[in-house]
mmCIF file of C-alpha atoms in Angstrom:
data_model
loop_
_atom_site.group_PDB
_atom_site.id
_atom_site.type_symbol
_atom_site.label_atom_id
_atom_site.label_comp_id
_atom_site.label_asym_id
_atom_site.label_seq_id
_atom_site.Cartn_x
_atom_site.Cartn_y
_atom_site.Cartn_z
ATOM 1 C CA UNK A 84 -22.145 -30.635 0.506
ATOM 2 C CA UNK A 85 -25.238 -32.621 1.399
ATOM 3 C CA UNK A 86 -28.755 -31.200 1.782
ATOM 4 C CA UNK A 87 -31.138 -33.398 3.740
ATOM 5 C CA UNK A 88 -34.903 -32.804 3.930
ATOM 6 C CA UNK A 89 -37.051 -34.666 6.411
ATOM 7 C CA UNK A 90 -40.809 -34.488 6.834
ATOM 8 C CA UNK A 91 -42.064 -34.292 10.408
ATOM 9 C CA UNK A 92 -45.722 -35.203 10.918
ATOM 10 C CA UNK A 93 -47.721 -33.019 13.323
ATOM 11 C CA UNK A 94 -49.130 -34.655 16.457
ATOM 12 C CA UNK A 95 -52.682 -34.416 15.100
ATOM 13 C CA UNK A 96 -51.550 -35.879 11.739
ATOM 14 C CA UNK A 97 -52.870 -32.805 9.898
ATOM 15 C CA UNK A 98 -49.637 -31.357 8.566
ATOM 16 C CA UNK A 99 -46.102 -32.278 7.548
ATOM 17 C CA UNK A 100 -43.363 -29.795 8.492
ATOM 18 C CA UNK A 101 -40.079 -29.900 6.651
ATOM 19 C CA UNK A 102 -36.753 -29.922 8.412
ATOM 20 C CA UNK A 103 -33.786 -28.999 6.213
ATOM 21 C CA UNK A 104 -30.253 -29.881 7.287
ATOM 22 C CA UNK A 105 -27.099 -28.947 5.398
ATOM 23 C CA UNK A 106 -23.882 -30.859 5.962
ATOM 24 C CA UNK A 107 -20.470 -30.028 4.553
ATOM 25 C CA UNK A 108 -17.259 -31.946 4.013
ATOM 26 C CA UNK A 109 -13.788 -30.716 3.153
ATOM 27 C CA UNK A 110 -11.920 -32.795 0.543
ATOM 28 C CA UNK A 111 -9.590 -34.299 3.155
ATOM 29 C CA UNK A 112 -12.442 -35.227 5.541
ATOM 30 C CA UNK A 113 -14.196 -38.585 5.448
ATOM 31 C CA UNK A 114 -17.476 -37.610 7.143
ATOM 32 C CA UNK A 115 -20.028 -34.878 6.500
ATOM 33 C CA UNK A 116 -20.511 -32.426 9.375
ATOM 34 C CA UNK A 117 -22.626 -29.378 10.261
ATOM 35 C CA UNK A 118 -21.155 -26.081 8.993
ATOM 36 C CA UNK A 119 -21.073 -24.607 12.504
ATOM 37 C CA UNK A 120 -19.092 -26.852 14.827
ATOM 38 C CA UNK A 121 -17.687 -26.458 18.330
ATOM 39 C CA UNK A 122 -14.765 -24.311 17.129
ATOM 40 C CA UNK A 123 -16.867 -21.960 14.978
ATOM 41 C CA UNK A 124 -17.240 -18.397 16.376
ATOM 42 C CA UNK A 125 -21.063 -18.567 16.049
ATOM 43 C CA UNK A 126 -21.379 -21.943 17.848
ATOM 44 C CA UNK A 127 -22.616 -20.568 21.185
ATOM 45 C CA UNK A 128 -25.023 -18.175 19.482
ATOM 46 C CA UNK A 129 -26.396 -21.166 17.590
ATOM 47 C CA UNK A 130 -26.943 -23.125 20.820
ATOM 48 C CA UNK A 131 -29.063 -20.296 22.278
ATOM 49 C CA UNK A 132 -31.359 -19.925 19.252
ATOM 50 C CA UNK A 133 -34.730 -21.529 18.627
ATOM 51 C CA UNK A 134 -34.430 -24.656 16.428
ATOM 52 C CA UNK A 135 -35.822 -22.953 13.293
ATOM 53 C CA UNK A 136 -33.445 -19.999 13.602
ATOM 54 C CA UNK A 137 -30.524 -22.304 14.372
ATOM 55 C CA UNK A 138 -31.272 -24.292 11.226
ATOM 56 C CA UNK A 139 -31.406 -21.089 9.151
ATOM 57 C CA UNK A 140 -28.019 -20.023 10.549
ATOM 58 C CA UNK A 141 -26.512 -23.433 9.700
ATOM 59 C CA UNK A 142 -27.810 -23.112 6.130
ATOM 60 C CA UNK A 143 -26.458 -19.556 5.843
ATOM 61 C CA UNK A 144 -22.966 -20.601 6.943
ATOM 62 C CA UNK A 145 -22.937 -23.680 4.727
ATOM 63 C CA UNK A 146 -22.729 -21.601 1.560
ATOM 64 C CA UNK A 147 -25.656 -23.402 -0.071
ATOM 65 C CA UNK A 148 -27.873 -21.145 -2.173
ATOM 66 C CA UNK A 149 -31.606 -20.743 -1.541
ATOM 67 C CA UNK A 150 -32.217 -21.991 -5.086
ATOM 68 C CA UNK A 151 -30.637 -25.339 -4.158
ATOM 69 C CA UNK A 152 -32.771 -25.536 -1.004
ATOM 70 C CA UNK A 153 -35.951 -24.839 -2.976
ATOM 71 C CA UNK A 154 -35.003 -27.487 -5.549
ATOM 72 C CA UNK A 155 -34.415 -30.069 -2.818
ATOM 73 C CA UNK A 156 -37.754 -29.244 -1.187
ATOM 74 C CA UNK A 157 -39.558 -29.582 -4.548
ATOM 75 C CA UNK A 158 -37.964 -33.006 -5.044
ATOM 76 C CA UNK A 159 -39.047 -34.038 -1.542
ATOM 77 C CA UNK A 160 -42.593 -32.845 -2.245
ATOM 78 C CA UNK A 161 -42.697 -34.907 -5.457
ATOM 79 C CA UNK A 162 -41.501 -38.039 -3.633
ATOM 80 C CA UNK A 163 -43.963 -37.427 -0.814
ATOM 81 C CA UNK A 164 -46.835 -37.021 -3.323
ATOM 82 C CA UNK A 165 -45.902 -40.359 -4.917
ATOM 83 C CA UNK A 166 -45.905 -42.084 -1.519
ATOM 84 C CA UNK A 167 -49.328 -40.654 -0.644
ATOM 85 C CA UNK A 168 -50.773 -41.998 -3.915
ATOM 86 C CA UNK A 169 -49.640 -45.575 -3.125
#
């Protein structure tokens, strides 16, 4: 499993929004992929959702715990704070 956090800067440069993506990989697979793919029963529901809700559904179906997400976001915040200081 791979949790990816990306900061997206607002148009007016006043705020950074975080985008969290979770990717999974079965042992026999070579590449990481989203938990909800074309063959998943929730795929079409996912396509009709707003981006934030779609992301939440992907995280839910990935099996990653909220604690892991919070930890990843804290690590991102620490790295971002170091970059701002430079």
